Tab-separated table of C-alpha atoms and ligand atoms in Angstrom:
chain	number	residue	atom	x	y	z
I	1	UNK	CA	73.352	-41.686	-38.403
I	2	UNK	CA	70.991	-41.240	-41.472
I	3	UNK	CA	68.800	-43.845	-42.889
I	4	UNK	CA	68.538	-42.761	-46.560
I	5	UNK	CA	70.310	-45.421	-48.604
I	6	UNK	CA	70.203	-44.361	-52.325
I	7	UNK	CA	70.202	-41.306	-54.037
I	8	UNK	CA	67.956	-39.017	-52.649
I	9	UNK	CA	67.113	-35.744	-54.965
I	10	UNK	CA	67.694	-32.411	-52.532
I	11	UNK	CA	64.617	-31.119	-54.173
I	12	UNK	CA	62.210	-33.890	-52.439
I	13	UNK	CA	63.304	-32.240	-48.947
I	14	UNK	CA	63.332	-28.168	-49.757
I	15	UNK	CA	65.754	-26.023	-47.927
I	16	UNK	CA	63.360	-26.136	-44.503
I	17	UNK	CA	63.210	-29.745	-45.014
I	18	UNK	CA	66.823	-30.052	-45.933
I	19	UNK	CA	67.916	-28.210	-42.858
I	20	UNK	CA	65.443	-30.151	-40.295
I	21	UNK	CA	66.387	-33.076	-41.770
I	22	UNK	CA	70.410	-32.200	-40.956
I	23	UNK	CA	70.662	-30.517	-37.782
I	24	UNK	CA	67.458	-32.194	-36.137
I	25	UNK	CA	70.123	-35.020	-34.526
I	26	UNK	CA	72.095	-31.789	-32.475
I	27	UNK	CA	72.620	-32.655	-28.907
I	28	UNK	CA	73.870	-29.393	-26.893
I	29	UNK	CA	76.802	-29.838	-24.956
I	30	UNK	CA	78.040	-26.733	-23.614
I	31	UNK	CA	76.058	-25.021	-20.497
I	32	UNK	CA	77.218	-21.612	-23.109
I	33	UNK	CA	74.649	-22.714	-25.855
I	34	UNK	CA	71.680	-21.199	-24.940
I	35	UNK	CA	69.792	-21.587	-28.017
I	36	UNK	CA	71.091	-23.623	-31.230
I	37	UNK	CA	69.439	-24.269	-34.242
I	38	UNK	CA	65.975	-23.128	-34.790
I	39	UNK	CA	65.360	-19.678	-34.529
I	40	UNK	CA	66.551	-16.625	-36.194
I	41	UNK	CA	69.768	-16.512	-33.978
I	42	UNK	CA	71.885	-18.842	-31.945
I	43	UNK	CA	72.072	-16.818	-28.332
I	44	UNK	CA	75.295	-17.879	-26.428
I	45	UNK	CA	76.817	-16.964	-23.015
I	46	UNK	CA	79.836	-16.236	-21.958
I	47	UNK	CA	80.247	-14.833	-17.945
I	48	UNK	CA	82.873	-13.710	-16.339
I	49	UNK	CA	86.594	-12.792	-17.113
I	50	UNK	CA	85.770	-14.721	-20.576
I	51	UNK	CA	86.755	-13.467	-23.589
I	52	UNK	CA	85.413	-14.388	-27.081
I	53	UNK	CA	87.063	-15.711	-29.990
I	54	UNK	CA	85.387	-15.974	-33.533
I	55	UNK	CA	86.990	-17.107	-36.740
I	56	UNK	CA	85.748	-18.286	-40.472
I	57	UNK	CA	87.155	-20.507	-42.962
I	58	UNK	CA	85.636	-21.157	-46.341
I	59	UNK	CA	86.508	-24.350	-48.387
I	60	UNK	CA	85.424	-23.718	-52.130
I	61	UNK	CA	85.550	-27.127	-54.492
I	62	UNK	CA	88.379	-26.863	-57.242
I	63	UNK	CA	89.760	-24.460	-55.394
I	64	UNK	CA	90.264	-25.838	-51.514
I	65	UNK	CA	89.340	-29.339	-52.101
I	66	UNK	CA	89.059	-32.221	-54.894
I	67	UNK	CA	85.814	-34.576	-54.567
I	68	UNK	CA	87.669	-36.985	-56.842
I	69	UNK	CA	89.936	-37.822	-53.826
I	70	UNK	CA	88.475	-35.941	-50.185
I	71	UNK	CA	85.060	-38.214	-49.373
I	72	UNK	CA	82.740	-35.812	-48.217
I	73	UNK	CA	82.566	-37.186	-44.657
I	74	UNK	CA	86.725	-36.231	-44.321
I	75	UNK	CA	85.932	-32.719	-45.985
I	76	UNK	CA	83.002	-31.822	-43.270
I	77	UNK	CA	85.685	-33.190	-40.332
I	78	UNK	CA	87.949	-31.588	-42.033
I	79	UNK	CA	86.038	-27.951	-42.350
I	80	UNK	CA	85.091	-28.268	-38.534
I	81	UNK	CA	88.888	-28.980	-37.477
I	82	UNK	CA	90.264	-26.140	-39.514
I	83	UNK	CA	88.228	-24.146	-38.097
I	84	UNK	CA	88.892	-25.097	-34.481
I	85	UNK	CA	92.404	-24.748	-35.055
I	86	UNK	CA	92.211	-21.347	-35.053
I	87	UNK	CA	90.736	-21.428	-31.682
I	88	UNK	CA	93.462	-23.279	-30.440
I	89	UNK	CA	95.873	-20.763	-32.156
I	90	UNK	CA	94.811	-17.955	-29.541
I	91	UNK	CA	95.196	-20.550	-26.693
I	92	UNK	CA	91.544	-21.029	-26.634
I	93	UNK	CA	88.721	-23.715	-26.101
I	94	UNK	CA	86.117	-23.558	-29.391
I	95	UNK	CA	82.629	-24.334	-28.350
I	96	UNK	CA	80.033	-23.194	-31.239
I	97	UNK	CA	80.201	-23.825	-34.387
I	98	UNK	CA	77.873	-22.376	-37.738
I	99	UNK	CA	77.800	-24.020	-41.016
I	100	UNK	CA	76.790	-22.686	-43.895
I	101	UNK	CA	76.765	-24.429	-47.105
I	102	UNK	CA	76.107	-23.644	-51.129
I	103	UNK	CA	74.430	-26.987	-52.839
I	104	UNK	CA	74.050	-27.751	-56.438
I	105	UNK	CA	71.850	-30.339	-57.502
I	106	UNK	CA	74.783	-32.718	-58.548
I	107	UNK	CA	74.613	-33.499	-54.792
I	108	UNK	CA	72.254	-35.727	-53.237
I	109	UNK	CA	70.702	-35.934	-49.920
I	110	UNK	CA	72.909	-39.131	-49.244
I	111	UNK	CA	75.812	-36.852	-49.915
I	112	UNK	CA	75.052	-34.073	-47.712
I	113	UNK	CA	74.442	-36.332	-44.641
I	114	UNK	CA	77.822	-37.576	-45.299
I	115	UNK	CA	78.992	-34.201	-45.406
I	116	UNK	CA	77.553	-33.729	-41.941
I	117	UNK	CA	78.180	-37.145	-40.678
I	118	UNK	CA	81.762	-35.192	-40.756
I	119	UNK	CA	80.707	-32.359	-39.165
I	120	UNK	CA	79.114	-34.372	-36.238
I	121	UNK	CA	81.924	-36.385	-35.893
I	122	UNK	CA	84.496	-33.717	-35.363
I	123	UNK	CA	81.918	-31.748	-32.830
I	124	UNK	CA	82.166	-35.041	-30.948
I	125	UNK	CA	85.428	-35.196	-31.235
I	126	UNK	CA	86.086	-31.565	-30.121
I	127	UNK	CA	83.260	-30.991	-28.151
I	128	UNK	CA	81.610	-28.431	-29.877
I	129	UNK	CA	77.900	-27.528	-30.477
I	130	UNK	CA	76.742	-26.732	-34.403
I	131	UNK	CA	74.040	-23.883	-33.589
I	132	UNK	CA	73.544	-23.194	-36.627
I	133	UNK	CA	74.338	-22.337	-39.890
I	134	UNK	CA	73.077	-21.123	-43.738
I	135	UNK	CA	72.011	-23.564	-46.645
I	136	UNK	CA	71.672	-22.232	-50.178
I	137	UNK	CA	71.740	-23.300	-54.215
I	138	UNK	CA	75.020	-23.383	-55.725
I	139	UNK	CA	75.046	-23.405	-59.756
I	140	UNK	CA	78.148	-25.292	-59.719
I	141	UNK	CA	80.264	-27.016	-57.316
I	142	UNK	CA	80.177	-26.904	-53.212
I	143	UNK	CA	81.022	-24.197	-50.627
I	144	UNK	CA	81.371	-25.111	-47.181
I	145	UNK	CA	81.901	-22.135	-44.926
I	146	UNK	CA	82.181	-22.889	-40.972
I	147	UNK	CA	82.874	-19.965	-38.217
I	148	UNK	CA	83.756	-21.172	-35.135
I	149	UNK	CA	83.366	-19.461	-31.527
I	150	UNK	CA	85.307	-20.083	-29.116
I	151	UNK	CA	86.493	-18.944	-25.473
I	152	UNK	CA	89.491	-18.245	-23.244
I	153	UNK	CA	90.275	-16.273	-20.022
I	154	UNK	CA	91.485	-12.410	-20.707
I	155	UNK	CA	94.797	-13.405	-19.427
I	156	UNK	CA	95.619	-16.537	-21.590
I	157	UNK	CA	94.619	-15.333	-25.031
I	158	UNK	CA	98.069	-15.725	-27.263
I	159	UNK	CA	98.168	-12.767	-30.096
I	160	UNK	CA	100.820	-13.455	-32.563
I	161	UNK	CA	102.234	-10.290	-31.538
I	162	UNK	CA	103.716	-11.138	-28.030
I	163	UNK	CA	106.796	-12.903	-29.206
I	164	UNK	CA	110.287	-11.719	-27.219
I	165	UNK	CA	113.919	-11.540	-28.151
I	166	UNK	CA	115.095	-15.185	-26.736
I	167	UNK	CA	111.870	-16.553	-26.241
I	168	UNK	CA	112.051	-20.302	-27.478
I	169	UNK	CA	109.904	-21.291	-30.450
I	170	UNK	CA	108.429	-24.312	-30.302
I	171	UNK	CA	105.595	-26.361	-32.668
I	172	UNK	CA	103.679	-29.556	-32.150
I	173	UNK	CA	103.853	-32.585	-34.204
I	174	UNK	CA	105.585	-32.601	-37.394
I	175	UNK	CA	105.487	-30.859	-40.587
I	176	UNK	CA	105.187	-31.213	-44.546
I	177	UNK	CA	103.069	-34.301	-43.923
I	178	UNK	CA	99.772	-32.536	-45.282
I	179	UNK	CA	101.668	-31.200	-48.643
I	180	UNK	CA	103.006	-34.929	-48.928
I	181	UNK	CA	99.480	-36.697	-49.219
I	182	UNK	CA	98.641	-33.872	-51.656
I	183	UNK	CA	101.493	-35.135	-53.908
I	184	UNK	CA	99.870	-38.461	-53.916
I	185	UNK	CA	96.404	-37.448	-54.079
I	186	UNK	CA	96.988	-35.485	-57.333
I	187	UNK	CA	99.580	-38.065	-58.893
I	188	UNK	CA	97.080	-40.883	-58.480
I	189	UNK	CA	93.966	-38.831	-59.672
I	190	UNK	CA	96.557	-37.681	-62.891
I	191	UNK	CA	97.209	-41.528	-63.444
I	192	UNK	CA	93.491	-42.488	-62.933
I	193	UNK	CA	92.159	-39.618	-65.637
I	194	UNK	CA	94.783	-41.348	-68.286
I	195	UNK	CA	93.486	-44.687	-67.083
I	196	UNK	CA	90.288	-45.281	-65.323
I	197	UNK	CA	91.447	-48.992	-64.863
I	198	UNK	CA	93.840	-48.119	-62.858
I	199	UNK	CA	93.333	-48.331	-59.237
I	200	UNK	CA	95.404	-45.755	-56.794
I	201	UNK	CA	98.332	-46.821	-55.541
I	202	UNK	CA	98.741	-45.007	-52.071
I	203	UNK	CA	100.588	-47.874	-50.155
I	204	UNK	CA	103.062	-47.203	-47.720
I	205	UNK	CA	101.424	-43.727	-47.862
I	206	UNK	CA	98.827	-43.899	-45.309
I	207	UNK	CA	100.192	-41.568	-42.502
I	208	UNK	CA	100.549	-38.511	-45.099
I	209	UNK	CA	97.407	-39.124	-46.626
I	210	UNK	CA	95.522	-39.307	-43.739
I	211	UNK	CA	97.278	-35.858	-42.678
I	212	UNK	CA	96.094	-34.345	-45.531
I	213	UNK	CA	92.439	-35.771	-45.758
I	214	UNK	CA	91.706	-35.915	-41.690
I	215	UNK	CA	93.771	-33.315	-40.142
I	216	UNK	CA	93.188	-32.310	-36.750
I	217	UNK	CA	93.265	-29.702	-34.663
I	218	UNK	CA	95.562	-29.778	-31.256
I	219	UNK	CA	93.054	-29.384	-28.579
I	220	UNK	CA	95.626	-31.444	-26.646
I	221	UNK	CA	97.542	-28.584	-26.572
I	222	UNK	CA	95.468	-25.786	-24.980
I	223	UNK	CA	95.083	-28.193	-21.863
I	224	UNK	CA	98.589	-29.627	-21.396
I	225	UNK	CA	100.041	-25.737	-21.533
I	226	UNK	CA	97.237	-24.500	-19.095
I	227	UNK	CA	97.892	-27.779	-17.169
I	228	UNK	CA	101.544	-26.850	-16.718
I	229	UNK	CA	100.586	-23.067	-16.713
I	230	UNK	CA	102.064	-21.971	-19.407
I	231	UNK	CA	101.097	-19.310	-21.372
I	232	UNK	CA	102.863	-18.734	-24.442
I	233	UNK	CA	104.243	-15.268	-25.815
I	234	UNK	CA	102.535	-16.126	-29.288
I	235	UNK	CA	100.649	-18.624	-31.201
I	236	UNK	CA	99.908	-19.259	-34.678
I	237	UNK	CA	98.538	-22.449	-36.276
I	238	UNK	CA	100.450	-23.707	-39.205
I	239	UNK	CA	98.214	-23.642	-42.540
I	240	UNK	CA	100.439	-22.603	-44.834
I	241	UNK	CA	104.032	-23.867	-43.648
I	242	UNK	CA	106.268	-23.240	-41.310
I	243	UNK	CA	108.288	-20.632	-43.483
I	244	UNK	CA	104.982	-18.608	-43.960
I	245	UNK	CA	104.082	-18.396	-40.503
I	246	UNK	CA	107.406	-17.872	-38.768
I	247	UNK	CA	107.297	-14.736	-40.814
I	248	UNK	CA	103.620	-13.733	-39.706
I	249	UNK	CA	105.116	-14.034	-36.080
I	250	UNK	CA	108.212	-12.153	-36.609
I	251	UNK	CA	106.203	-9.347	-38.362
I	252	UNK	CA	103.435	-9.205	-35.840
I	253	UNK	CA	106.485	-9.591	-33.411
I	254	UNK	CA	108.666	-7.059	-34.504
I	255	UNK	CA	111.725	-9.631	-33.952
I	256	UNK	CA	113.484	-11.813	-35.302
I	257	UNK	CA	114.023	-15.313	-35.394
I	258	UNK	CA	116.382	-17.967	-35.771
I	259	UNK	CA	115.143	-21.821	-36.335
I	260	UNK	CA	117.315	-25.275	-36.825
I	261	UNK	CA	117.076	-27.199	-39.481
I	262	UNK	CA	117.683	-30.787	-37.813
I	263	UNK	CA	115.343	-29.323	-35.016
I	264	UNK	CA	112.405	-29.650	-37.601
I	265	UNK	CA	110.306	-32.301	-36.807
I	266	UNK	CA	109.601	-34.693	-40.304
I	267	UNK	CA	107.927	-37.930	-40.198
I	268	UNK	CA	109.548	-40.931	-41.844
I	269	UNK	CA	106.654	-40.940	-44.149
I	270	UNK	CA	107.046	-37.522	-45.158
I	271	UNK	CA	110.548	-38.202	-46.339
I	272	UNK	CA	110.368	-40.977	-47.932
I	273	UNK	CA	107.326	-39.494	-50.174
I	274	UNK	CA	109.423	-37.090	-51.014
I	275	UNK	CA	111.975	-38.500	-51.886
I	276	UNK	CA	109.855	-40.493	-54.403
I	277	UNK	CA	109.216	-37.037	-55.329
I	278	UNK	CA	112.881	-35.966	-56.043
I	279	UNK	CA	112.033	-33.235	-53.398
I	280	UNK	CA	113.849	-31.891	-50.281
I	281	UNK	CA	111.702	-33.055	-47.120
I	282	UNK	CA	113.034	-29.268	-46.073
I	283	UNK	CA	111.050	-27.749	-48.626
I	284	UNK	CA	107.617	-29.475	-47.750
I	285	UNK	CA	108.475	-28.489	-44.291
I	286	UNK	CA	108.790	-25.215	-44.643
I	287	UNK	CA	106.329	-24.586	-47.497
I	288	UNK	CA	103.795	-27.217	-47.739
I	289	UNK	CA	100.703	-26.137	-46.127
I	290	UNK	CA	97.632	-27.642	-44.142
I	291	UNK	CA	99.421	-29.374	-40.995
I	292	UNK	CA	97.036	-27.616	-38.958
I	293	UNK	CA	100.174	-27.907	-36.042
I	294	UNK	CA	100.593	-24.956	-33.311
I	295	UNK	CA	103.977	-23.020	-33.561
I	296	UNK	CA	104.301	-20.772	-30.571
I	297	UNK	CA	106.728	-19.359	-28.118
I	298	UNK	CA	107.309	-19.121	-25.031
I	299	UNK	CA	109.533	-17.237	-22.268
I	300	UNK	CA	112.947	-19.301	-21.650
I	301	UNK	CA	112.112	-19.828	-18.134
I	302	UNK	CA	109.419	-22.508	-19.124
I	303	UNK	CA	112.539	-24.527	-21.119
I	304	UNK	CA	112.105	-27.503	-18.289
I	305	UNK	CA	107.869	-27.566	-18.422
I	306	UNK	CA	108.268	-27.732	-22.368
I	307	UNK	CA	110.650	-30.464	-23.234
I	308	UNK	CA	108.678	-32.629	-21.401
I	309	UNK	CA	106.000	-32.702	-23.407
I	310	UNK	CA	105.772	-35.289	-25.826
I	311	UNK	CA	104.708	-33.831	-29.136
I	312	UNK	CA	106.268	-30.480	-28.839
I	313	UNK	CA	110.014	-30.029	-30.370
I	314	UNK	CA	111.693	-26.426	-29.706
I	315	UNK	CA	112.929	-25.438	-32.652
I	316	UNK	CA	114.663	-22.246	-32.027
I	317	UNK	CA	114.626	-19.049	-30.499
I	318	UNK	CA	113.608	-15.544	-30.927
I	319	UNK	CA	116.103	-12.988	-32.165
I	320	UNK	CA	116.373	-9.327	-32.026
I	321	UNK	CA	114.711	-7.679	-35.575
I	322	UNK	CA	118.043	-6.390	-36.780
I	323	UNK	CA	118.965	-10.118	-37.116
I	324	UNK	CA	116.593	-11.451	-39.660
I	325	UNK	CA	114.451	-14.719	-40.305
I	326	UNK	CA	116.707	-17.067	-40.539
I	327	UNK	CA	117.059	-21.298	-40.951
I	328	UNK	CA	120.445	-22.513	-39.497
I	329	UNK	CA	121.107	-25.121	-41.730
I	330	UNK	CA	122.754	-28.681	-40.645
I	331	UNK	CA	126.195	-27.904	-41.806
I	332	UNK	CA	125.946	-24.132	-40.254
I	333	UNK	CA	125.324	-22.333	-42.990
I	334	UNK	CA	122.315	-19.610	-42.524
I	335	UNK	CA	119.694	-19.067	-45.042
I	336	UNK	CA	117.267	-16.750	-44.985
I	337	UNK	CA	113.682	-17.966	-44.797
I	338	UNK	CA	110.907	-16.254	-47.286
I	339	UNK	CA	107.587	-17.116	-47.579
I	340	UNK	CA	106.493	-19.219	-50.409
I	341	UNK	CA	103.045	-20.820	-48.579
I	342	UNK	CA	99.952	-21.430	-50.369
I	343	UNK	CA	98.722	-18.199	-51.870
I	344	UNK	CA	95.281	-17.618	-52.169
I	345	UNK	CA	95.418	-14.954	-55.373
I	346	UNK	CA	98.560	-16.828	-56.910
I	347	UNK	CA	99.436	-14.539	-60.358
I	348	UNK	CA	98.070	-15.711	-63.499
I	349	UNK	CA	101.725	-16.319	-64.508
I	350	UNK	CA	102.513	-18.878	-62.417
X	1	ADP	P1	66.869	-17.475	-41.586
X	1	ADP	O1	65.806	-17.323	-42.622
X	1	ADP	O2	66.566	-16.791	-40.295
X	1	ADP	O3	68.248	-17.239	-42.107
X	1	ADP	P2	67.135	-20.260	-42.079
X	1	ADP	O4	65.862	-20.797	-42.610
X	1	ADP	O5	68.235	-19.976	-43.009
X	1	ADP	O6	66.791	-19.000	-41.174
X	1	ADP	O7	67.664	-21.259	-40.959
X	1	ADP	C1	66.794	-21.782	-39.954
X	1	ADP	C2	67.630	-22.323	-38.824
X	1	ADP	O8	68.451	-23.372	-39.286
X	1	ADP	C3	68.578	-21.286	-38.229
X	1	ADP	O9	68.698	-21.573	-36.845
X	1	ADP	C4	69.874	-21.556	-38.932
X	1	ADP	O10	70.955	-21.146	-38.144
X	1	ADP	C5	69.822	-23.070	-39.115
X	1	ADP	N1	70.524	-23.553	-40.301
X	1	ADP	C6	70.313	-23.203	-41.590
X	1	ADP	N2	71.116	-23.880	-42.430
X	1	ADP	C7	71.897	-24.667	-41.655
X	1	ADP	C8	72.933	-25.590	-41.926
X	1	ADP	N3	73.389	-25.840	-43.161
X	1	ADP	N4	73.513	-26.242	-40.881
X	1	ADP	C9	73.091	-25.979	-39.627
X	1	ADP	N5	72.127	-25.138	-39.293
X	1	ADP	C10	71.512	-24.471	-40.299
X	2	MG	MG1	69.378	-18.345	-43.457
């Protein structure tokens, strides 16, 4: 996509240069892109019974993401698919994206392209349009901040607020495979910092790892739910486990819910990481973060249009408030869930 080969200072190209040089490959897609990159605004249309969805997600290095293990190509896909999640979360179609980005001069130019050889891909991949975007200096460390716009009719936007007593709940894919790779990532960089002979040892692991370093966002699911006509009673998109966001739903709900443990759906992989982890493939489940699935509910009457689709598991149903959050576990016994997902201000303590 880029021709540079070797390490190219950011300073030869200056920010107008540096920004030409990046976004001068963008091919528009979508007839709502009126004007991308280029001018002091991106001007997009939206007609008719449309309605407009926006969302932002900021990955900060150290913080959201480890350059010793996430290649910069995975962390732009990465940043566009989180992002597009969202989207996807309100039962919508994203079609813009911005990206804005903080540089020190630890990176190259090679770098950056590969940071947006990431973005491109996943705008390819999710047919979306970058129209524009922010660069700026950085004294230490990268920032990578996409906001994504999106659309979907008036009448199919999913709040997380719509969700009603027996409604079934429902997610996509499977869960704690994100938290899994993490694991890895971090026990291999730990063995590589005592030894820097030492090469990783991630075999075996390549389903988790890849869900933690290329996750994607379920665009499948937007069409196959407006192909059967569904429109769910809420959506949320699982970043930071299942526990965490069952609760958002039952708060923004005002209900309550009861799930299944052996209903959970857990990849092979996942469990057998953790069990080389001495940990309960429950746990990861529940509280490891970044699967980027969709948990949502739906009226009972669509039971028959949702258990026949593939990648969707129902999971269990909505309860009245009164009755709690609850996990029926496999021998019957009922615990009650509490959220313990990724915390953004976690105390000093801990
Ligand atoms: P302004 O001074 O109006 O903020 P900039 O010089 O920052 O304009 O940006 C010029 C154009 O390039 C704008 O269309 C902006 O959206 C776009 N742009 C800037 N940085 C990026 C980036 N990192 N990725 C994509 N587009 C960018
Ligand atoms: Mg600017």
């Amino acid at each position: 996509m880029f021709e540079n080969a070797d390490r190219t200072e950011l300073s030869e190209y200056g920010e107008f240069g540096l920004i030409d040089h990046l976004t001068k490959q963008v091919e528009i897609k979508n007839g709502s892109s009126v004007k991308g990159v280029g001018d002091d605004a991106a001007v997009i249309r939206y007609e008719g019974d449309v309605q407009t969805l926006v969302s932002t997600d900021m990955l900060v290095e150290g913080v959201h993401f480890d350059l010793m293990y996430m290649p910069l190509k995975h962390l732009g896909y990465k940043a566009v698919a989180v992002n597009v999640s969202d989207i996807v979360a309100m039962n919508g179609t994203a079609k813009q994206i911005t990206v804005s980005i903080a540089l020190s001069n630890r990176f190259s130019i090679e770098a950056v392209e590969e940071l947006y050889n990431g973005i491109y891909l996943a705008c390819e991949r999710y047919n979306v349009d970058l129209v524009g975007g922010d660069t700026t200096s950085s004294t230490s460390g990268l920032v990578i901040s996409v906001t994504v716009i999106g659309e979907a009719e008036k009448d199919k936007v999913v709040y997380r607020s719509g969700a009603k007593e027996n409604d079934l709940i429902c997610v996509t894919g499977d869960l704690g495979a994100a938290y899994m790779g993490l694991q890895l990532l971090e026990r291999e960089k730990a063995v590589f910092k005592e030894n820097p002979n030492v090469q990783p040892d991630l075999t075996g692991h390549d389903y988790v790892v890849e869900r933690q370093l290329k996750p994607e966002a379920r665009i499948w699911l937007t069409k196959t739910l407006r192909e059967k006509a569904v429109v769910p009673t809420s959506m949320i998109d699982v970043s930071d486990g299942l526990a965490s966001e069952i609760l958002h739903i039952a708060k923004a709900s005002d209900c309550g819910v009861q799930l299944y443990e052996e209903k959970i759906p857990i990849d092979f992989g996942t469990s057998s990481a953790a069990e080389e982890f001495q940990l309960a493939p429950m746990v990861c489940a529940l509280n490891g973060g970044e699967d980027y699935e969709i948990l949502f509910t739906v009226s009972p009457e669509h039971y028959e249009q949702i258990e026949l689709i593939e990648d969707v598991s129902i999971i269990g149903h909505v309860t009245d408030k009164n009755s709690g959050v609850n996990l029926v576990g496999r021998g019957g016994d009922v615990i009650e869930i509490t959220a313990q997902g990724w915390n953004a201000f976690p105390n000093k303590e801990e």
